[in-house]
Coordinates of C-alpha atoms and ligand atoms in Angstrom, one line a residue:
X8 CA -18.4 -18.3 -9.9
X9 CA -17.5 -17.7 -5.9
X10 CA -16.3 -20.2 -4.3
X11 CA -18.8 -22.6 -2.6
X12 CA -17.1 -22.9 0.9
X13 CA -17.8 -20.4 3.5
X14 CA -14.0 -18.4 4.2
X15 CA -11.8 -19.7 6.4
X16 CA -9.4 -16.9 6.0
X17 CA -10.9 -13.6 6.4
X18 CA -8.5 -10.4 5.6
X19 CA -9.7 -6.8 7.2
X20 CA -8.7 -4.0 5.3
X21 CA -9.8 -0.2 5.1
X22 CA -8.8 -0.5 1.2
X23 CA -8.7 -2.7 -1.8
X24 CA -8.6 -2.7 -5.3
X25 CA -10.3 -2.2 -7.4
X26 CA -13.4 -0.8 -5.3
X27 CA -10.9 1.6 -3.5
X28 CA -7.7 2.9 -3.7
X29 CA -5.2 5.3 -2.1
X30 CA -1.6 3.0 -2.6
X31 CA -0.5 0.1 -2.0
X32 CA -2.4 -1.4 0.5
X33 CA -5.3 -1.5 -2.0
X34 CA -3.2 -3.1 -4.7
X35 CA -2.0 -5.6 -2.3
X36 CA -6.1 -6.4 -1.1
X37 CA -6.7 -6.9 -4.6
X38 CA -4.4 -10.0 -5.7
X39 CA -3.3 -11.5 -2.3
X40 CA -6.6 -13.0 -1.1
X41 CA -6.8 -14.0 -4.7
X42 CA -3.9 -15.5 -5.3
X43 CA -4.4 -17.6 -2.1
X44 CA -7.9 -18.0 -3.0
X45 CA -6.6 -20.1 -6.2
X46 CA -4.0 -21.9 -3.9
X47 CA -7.5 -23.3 -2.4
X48 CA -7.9 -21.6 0.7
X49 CA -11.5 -20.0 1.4
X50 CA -10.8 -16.6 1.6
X51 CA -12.7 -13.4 1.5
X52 CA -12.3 -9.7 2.2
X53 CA -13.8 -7.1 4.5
X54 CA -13.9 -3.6 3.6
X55 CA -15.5 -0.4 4.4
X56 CA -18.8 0.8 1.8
X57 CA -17.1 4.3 1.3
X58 CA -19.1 6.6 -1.0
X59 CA -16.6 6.8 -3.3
X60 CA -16.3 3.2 -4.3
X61 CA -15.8 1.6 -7.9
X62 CA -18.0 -1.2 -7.6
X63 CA -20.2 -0.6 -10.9
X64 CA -18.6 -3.9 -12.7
X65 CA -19.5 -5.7 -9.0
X66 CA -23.3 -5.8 -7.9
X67 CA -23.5 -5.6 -4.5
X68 CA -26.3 -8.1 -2.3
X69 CA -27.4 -7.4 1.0
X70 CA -26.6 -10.2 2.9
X71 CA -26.8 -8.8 6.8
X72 CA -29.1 -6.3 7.3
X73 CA -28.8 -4.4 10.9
X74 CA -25.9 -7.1 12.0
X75 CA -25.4 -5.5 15.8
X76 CA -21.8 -4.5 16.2
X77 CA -21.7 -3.3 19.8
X78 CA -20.1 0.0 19.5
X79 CA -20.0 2.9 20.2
X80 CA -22.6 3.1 22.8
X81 CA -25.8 3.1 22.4
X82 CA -25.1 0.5 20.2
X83 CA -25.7 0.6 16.4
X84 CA -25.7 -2.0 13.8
X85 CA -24.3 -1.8 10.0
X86 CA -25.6 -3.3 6.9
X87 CA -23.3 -5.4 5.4
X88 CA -23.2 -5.9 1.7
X89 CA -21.4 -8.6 -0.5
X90 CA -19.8 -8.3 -4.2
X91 CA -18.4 -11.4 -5.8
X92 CA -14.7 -10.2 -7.3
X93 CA -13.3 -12.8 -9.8
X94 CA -14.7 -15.8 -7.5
X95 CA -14.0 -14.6 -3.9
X96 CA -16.6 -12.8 -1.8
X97 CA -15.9 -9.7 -0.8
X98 CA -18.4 -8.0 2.4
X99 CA -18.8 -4.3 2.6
X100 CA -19.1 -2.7 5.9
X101 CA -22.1 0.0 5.2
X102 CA -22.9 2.9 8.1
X103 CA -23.1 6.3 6.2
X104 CA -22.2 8.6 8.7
X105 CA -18.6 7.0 8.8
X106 CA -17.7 6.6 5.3
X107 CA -19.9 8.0 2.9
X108 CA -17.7 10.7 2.6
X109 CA -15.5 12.2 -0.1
X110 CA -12.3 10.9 1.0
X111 CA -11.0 7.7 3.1
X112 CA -9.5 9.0 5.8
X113 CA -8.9 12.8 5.6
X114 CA -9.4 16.3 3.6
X115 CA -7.1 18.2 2.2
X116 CA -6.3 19.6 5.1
X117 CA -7.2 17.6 7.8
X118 CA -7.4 13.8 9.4
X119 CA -11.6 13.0 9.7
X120 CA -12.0 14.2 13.8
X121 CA -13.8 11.0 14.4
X122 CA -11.3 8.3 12.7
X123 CA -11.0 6.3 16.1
X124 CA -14.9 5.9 16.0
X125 CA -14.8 5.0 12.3
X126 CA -12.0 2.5 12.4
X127 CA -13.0 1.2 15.8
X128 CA -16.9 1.0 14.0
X129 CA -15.0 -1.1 11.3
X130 CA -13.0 -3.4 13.1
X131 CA -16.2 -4.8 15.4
X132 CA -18.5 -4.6 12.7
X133 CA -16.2 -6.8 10.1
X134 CA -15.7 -8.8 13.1
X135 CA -19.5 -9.0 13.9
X136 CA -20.0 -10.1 10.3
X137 CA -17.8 -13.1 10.6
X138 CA -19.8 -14.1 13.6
X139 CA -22.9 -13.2 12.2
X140 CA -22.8 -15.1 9.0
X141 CA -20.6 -17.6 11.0
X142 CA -17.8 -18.8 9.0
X143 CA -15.6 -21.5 10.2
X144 CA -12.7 -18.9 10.2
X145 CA -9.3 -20.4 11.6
X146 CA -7.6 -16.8 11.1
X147 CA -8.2 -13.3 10.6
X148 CA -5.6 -11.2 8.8
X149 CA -5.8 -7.4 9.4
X150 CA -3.6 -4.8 7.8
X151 CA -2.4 -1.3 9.4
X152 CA -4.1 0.9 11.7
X153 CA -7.4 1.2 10.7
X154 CA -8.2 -2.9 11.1
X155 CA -5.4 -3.4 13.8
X156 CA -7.5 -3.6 16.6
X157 CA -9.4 -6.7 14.9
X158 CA -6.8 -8.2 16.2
X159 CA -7.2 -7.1 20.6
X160 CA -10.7 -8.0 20.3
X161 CA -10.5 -11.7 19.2
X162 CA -7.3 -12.1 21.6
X163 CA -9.8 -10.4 24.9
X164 CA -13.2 -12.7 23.4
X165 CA -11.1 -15.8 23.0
X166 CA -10.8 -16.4 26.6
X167 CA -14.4 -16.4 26.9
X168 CA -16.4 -16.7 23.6
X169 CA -16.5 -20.1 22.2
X170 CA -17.0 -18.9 18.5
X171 CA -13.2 -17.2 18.9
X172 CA -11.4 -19.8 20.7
X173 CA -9.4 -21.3 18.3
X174 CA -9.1 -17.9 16.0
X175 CA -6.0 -16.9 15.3
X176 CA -4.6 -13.4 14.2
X177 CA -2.1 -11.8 11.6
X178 CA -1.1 -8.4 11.4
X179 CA 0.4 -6.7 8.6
X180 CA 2.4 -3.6 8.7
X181 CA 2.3 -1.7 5.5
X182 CA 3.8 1.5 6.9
X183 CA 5.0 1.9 10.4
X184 CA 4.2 5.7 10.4
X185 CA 0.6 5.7 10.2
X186 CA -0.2 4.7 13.5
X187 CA -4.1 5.3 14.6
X188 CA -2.9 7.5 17.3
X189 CA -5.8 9.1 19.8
X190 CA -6.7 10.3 22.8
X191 CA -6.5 8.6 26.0
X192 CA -10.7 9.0 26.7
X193 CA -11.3 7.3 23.6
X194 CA -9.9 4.0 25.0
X195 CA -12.3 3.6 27.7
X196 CA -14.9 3.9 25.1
X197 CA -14.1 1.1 22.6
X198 CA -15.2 -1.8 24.6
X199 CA -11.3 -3.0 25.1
X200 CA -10.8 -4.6 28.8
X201 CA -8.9 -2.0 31.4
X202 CA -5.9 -4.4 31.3
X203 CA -5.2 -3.7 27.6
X204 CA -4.3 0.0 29.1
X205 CA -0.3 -0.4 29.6
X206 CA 2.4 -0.4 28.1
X207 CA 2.3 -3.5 26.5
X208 CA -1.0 -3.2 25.3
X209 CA -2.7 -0.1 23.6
X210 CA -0.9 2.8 25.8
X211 CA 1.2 5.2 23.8
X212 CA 2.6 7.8 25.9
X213 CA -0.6 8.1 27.9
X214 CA -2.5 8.3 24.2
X215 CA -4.5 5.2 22.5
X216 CA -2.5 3.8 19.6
X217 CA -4.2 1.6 17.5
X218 CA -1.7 0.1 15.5
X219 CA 0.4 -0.9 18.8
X220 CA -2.7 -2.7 19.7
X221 CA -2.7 -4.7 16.8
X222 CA 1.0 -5.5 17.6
X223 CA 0.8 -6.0 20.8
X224 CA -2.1 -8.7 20.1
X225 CA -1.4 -10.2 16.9
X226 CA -0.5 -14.0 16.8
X227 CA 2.1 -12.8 13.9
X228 CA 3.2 -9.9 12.7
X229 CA 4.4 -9.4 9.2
X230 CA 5.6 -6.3 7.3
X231 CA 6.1 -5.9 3.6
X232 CA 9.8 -6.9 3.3
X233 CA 12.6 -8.4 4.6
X234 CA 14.8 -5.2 5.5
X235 CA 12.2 -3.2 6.6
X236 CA 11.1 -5.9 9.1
X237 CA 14.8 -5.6 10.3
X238 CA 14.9 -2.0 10.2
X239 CA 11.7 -0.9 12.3
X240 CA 13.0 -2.8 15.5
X241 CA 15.4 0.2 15.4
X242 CA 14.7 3.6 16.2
X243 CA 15.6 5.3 13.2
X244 CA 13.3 3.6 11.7
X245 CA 11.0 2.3 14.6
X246 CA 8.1 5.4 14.9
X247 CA 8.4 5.0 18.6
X248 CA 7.5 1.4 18.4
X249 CA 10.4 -0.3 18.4
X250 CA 10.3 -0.9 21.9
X251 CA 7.0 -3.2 21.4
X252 CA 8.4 -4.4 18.4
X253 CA 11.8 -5.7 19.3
X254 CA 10.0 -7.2 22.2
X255 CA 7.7 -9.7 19.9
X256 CA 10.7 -9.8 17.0
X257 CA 9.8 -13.4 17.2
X258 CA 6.6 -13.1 16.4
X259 CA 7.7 -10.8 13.4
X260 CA 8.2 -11.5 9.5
X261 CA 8.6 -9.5 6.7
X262 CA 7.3 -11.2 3.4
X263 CA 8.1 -9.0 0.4
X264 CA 4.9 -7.6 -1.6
X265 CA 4.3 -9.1 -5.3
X266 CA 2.7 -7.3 -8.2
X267 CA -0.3 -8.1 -10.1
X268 CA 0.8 -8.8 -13.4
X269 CA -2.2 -8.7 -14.9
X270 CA -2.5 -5.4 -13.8
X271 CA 0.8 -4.1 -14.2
X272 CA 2.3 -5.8 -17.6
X273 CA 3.4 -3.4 -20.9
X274 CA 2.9 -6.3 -23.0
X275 CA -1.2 -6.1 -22.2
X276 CA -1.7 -2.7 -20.4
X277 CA -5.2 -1.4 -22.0
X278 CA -3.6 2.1 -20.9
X279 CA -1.1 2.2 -23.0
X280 CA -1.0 3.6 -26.7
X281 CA 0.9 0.6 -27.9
X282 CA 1.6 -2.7 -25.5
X283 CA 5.4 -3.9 -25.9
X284 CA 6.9 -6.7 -24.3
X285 CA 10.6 -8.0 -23.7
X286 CA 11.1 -9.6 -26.8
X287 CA 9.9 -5.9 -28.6
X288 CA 10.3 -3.0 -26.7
X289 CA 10.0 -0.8 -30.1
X290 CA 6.1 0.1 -28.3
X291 CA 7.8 1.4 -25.0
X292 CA 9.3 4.4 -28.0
X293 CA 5.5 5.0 -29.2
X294 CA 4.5 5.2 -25.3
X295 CA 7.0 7.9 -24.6
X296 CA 5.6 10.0 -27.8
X297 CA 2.6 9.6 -26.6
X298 CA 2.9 10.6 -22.6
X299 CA 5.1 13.5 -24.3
X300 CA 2.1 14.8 -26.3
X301 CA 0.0 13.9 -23.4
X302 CA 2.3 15.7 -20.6
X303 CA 3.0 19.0 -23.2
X304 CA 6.4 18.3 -22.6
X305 CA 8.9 19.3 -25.5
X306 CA 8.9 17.1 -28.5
X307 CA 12.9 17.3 -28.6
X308 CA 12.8 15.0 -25.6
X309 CA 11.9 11.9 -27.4
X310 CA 15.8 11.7 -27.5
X311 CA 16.5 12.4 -24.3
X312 CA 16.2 10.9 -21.7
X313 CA 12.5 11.5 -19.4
X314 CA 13.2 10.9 -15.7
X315 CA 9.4 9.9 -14.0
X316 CA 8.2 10.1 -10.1
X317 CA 4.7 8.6 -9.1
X318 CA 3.6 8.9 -5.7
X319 CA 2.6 10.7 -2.7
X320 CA 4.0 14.2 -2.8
X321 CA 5.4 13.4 1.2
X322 CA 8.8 13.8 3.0
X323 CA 8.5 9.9 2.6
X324 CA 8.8 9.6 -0.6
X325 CA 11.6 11.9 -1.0
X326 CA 9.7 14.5 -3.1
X327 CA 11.7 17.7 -1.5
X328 CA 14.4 15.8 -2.4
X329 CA 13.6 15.5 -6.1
X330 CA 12.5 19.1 -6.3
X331 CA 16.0 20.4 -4.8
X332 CA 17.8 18.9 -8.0
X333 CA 15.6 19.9 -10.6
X334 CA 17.5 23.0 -11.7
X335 CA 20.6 20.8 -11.7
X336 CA 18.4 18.1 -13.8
X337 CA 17.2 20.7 -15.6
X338 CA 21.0 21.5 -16.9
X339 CA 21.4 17.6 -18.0
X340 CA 18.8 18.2 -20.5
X341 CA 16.2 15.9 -19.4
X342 CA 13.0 15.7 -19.1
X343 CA 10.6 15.5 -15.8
X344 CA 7.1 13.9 -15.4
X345 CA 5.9 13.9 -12.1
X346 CA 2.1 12.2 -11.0
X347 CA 0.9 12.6 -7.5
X348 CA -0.4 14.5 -4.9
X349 CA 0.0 15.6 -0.7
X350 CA 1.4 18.1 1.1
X351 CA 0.7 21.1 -0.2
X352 CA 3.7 23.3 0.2
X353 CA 5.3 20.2 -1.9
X354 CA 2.3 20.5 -4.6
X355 CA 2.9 24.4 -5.0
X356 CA 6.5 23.6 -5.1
X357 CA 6.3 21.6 -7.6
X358 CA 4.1 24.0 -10.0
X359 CA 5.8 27.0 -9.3
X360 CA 9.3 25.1 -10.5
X361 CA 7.3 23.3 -13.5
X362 CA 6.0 27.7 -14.6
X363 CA 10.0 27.6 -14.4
X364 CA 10.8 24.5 -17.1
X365 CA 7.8 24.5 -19.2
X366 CA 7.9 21.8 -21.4
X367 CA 10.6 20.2 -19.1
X368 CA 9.2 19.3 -16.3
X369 CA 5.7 18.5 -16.3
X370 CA 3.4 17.6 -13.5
X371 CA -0.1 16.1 -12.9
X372 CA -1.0 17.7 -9.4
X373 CA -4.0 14.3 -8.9
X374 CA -4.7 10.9 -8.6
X375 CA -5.0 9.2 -11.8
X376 CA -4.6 5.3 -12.1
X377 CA -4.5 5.7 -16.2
X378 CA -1.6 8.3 -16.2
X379 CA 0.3 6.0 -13.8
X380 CA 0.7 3.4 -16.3
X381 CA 1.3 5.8 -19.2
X382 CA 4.2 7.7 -17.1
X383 CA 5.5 3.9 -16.2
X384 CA 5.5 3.3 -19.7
X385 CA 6.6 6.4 -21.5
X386 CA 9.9 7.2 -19.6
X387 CA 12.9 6.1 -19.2
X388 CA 14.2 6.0 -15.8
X389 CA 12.0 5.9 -12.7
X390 CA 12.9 8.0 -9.6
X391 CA 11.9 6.9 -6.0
X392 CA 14.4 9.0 -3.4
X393 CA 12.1 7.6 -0.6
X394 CA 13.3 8.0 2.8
X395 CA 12.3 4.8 3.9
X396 CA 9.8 2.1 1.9
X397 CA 8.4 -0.5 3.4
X398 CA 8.3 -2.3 -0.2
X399 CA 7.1 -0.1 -2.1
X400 CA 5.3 -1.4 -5.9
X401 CA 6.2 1.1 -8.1
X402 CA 9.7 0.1 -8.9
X403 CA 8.5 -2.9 -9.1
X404 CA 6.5 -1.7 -11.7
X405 CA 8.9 0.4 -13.3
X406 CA 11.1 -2.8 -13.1
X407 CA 8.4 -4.6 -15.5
X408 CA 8.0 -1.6 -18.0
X409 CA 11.7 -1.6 -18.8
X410 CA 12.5 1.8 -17.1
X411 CA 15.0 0.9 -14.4
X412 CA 14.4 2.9 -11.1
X413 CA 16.9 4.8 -9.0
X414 CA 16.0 4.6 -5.6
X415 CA 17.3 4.6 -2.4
X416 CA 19.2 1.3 -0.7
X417 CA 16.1 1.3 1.9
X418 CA 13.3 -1.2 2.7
X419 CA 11.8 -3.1 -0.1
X420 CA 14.1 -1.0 -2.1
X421 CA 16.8 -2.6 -1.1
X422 CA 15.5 -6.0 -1.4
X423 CA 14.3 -5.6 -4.8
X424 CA 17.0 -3.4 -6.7
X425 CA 20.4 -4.9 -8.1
X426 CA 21.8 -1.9 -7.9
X427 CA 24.7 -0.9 -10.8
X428 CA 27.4 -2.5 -11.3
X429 CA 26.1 -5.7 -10.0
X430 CA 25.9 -8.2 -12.1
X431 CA 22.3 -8.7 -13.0
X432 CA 22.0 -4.8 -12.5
X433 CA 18.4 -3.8 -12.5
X434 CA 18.8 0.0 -11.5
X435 CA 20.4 2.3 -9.3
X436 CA 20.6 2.9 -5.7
X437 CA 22.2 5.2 -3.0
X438 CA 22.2 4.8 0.6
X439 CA 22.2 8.7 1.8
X440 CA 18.6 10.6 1.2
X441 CA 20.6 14.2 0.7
X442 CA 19.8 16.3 -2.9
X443 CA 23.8 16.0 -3.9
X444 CA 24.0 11.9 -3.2
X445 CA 20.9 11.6 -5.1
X446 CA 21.7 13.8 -7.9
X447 CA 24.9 12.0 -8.3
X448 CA 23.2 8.6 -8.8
X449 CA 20.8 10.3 -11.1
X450 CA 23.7 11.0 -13.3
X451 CA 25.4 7.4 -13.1
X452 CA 21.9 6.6 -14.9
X453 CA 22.0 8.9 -16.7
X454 CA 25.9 8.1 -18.2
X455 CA 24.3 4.3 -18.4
X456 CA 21.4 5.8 -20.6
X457 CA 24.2 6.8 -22.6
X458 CA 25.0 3.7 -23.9
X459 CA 22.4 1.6 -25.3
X460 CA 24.0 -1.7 -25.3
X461 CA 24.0 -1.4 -21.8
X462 CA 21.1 0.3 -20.8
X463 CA 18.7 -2.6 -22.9
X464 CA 21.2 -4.9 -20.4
X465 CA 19.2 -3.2 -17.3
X466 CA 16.0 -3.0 -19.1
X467 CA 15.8 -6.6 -20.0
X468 CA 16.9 -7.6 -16.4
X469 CA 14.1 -5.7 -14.2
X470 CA 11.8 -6.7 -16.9
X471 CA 12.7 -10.2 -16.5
X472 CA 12.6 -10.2 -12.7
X473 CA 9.6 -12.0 -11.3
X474 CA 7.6 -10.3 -8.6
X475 CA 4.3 -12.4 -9.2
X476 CA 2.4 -13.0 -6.1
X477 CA 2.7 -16.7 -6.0
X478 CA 6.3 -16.8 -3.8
X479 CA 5.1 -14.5 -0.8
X480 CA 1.7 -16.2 -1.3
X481 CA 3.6 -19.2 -0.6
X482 CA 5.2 -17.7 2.5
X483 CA 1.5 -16.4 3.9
X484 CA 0.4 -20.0 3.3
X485 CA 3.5 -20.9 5.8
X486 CA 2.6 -18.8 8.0
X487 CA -1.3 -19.5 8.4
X488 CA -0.4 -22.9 8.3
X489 CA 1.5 -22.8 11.7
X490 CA -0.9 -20.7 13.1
X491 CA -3.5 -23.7 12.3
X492 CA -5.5 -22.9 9.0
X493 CA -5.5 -26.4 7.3
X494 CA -4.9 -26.6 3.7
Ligands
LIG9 P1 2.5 3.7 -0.9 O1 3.5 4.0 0.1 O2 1.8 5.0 -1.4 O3 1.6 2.6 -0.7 P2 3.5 2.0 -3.1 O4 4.7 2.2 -4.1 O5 3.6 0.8 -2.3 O6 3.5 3.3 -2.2 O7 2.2 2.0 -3.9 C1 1.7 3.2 -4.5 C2 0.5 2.8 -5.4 O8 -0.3 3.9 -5.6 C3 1.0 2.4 -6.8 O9 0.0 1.6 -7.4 C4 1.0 3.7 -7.6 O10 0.9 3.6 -9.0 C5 -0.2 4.4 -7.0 N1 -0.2 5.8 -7.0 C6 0.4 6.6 -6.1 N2 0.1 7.9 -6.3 C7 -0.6 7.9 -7.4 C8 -1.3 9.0 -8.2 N3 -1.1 10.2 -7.9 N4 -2.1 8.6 -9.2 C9 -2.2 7.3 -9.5 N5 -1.6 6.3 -8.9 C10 -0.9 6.6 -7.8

């Protein structure tokens, strides 16, 4: 049933689970507003009608037909649609020219050459919407680029719109790299008073910058966790905007990610072959047979150890970094799954080394959310040689399906990881992103693989780490609290 209030709390989003997907932002859209929802706030979620969206299991209802949204100009209007997911309403944003397309944001080769427009189109039409069907909203919480500049509009239309004047704003950084950055002309376009053109507004060395807009603006600003809210005041790992960000460092948070563990539990994963839990982890033995049989990789490696990567194939993530030590990996006698896809000089890397280990290191060039929980399942150690992570869910996950990560001391790495020999070890981490630091902690897992005793230690203490949502929920709650939402 959806709940009977109209929202109070209204989160703009280009993604969420499970209607879309790309990382994870989405998985975050898809348990946080729920989570809070339960903690009895009136919440719902705005999101763009893409053409690719899952939302078979959701009927969709026209609820706004033609709702004007002022932008671009001549003015158009979008149709906006509403699904009901597990109790909280969720509104659709539908123009087709912006996003029924085949992808989100770019092709293969290249960002969409009208993503200002699109984003812009979003952000006045979701909040259009809020006006239109006029919820009693308190505050509006955007997250990243594409919805940042939700956040410049309701500061500019407070000052003179009575619906807005008491509407307050949050901003959430998921990853400080993807900025929203455009020309210059496209500013005087969007509808944003001449004033917001400095410095300490939109202006990014003379180009429009949406994400500075939404931090510029934003009442709040949280990011995903608590080192990578210290580390992006600085400028190695500041994008440029640690100018504008030390500047409203008051104003800034970071409130560590959580995992849905209905989603991401071994003990009642519908991907897996068997489900295993803490108490049992014989089924995590049957799940690595089976991603073996299922990756071609050789059946001698059920007693060795499988090393797995899932994620974005970018310098990020530390991919180049991973492919450098495969021969040297490849000598240990291991065995290498990797899931994911980007930059393509990484993806024909990667399938030109895995011609030269077949059966050792095997690789799914695509996105695939089944595969994803198989490879968390079915290996043994998860790698994630990121460069910097904001929070970063996967070794989270990993943390949950007893195969302890080794990652690097960064971001939400850091903050999650009790790194070896700590008591309470849960994995492994190194502070350098080079190929020969890495490699070397590879191998300290690798000696702990060796023995078991120890190894089902580090197993049993990521899987008994408790990510769930309901902590950081708590800390949202906090936050919206000060900023005037009543519970
Ligand atoms: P990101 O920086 O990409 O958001 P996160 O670790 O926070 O990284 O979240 C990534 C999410 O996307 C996880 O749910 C992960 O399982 C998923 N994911 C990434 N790449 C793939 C892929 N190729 N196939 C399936 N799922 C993927």
């Amino acid at each position: 049933m959806i709940q009977s209030v109209k929202p109070e709390l209204v989160f703009i989003a280009s993604e969420m689970y499970p209607f879309s997907k790309s990382g994870g932002l989405a998985d975050v859209l898809g348990v946080l507003p729920l989570t809070l929802s339960r903690m009895g706030i009136p919440v719902a979620v705005i999101t763009p009608l893409y053409g690719r969206l899952s939302t078979s299991a959701y009927p969709l209802r026209l609820v706004c037909e033609n709702c004007p949204v002022g932008y671009p100009w001549p003015t158009i209007s979008a149709d906006i649609y509403q699904a009901d997911y597990q109790g909280i309403p969720v509104y659709f944003i539908d123009r087709g020219e912006f996003f029924d397309r085949r992808h989100y944001y770019c092709t293969a080769k290249n960002d969409y050459f009208d993503n200002c427009e699109r984003f812009i189109f979003f952000c006045r039409a979701a909040l259009s919407a809020i006006q239109r069907l006029d919820f009693p909203v308190s505050v509006v919480h955007v997250h990243d680029w594409h919805a940042a500049l939700a956040t410049a509009f309701v500061y500019f239309w407070r000052q003179h719109d009575s619906f807005w004047a008491d509407v307050k704003t949050v901003m959430t950084i998921h990853n400080l790299a993807f900025q929203g950055r455009f020309s210059n002309r496209l500013f005087w376009n969007s509808g944003l008073p001449d004033e917001a053109w400095n410095m300490d507004g939109v202006e990014f060395y003379d180009s429009f910058n949406l994400l500075k807009g939404g931090i510029a603006y934003a009442d709040r600003i949280t990011t995903v966790s608590p080192t990578y809210a210290q580390e992006i005041v600085t400028p190695r790992f500041g994008c440029g905007l640690e100018g504008i960000l030390a500047k409203r460092k008051d104003a800034l948070v970071g409130v560590l990610n959580g995992v849905d563990y209905s989603v991401w539990s071994p003990g009642q994963d519908t991907f897996l072959e068997q489900t295993y839990d803490l108490d049992d982890l014989s089924g995590k033995a049957i799940c690595k047979k089976a991603l073996i049989r299922e990756m071609r990789l050789a059946p001698n490696l059920e007693n060795r150890p499988i090393l797995g990567f899932i994620g974005r194939l970018r310098g990020q993530k530390g991919i180049d970094l991973l492919l450098d030590i495969i021969p040297a990996l490849m000598r240990e006698d291991v065995g290498v799954v990797v899931l994911g896809e980007g930059k393509p000089a990484h993806e024909a890397r990667l399938l030109d080394l895995m011609e030269k280990y077949p059966g050792c290191l095997c690789a799914h060039v695509g996105y695939t959310e089944e595969l994803a929980h198989q490879i968390q399942a079915g290996t043994d150690i998860f790698l994630m040689p990121s460069r910097y992570e904001p929070c970063g869910l996967t070794q989270l996950y990993s943390l949950r399906y007893g195969t302890p990560p080794v990652a690097t001391a960064v971001g939400g790495l850091k903050d999650t990881i009790v790194s070896y020999p700590l008591p309470g070890t849960t994995g492994f981490t190194f502070a350098e992103s080079t190929p020969a630091i890495f490699l070397q902690c590879v191998k300290k897992a690798l000696t702990a693989w060796e023995n078991k005793a120890l190894w089902k230690k580090i197993q049993t203490n990521g899987m008994r780490a408790d990510f769930s949502w309901n902590k950081s929920a708590q800390r949202y709650l906090e936050l919206y609290a000060d900023l005037g939402l009543k519970k």
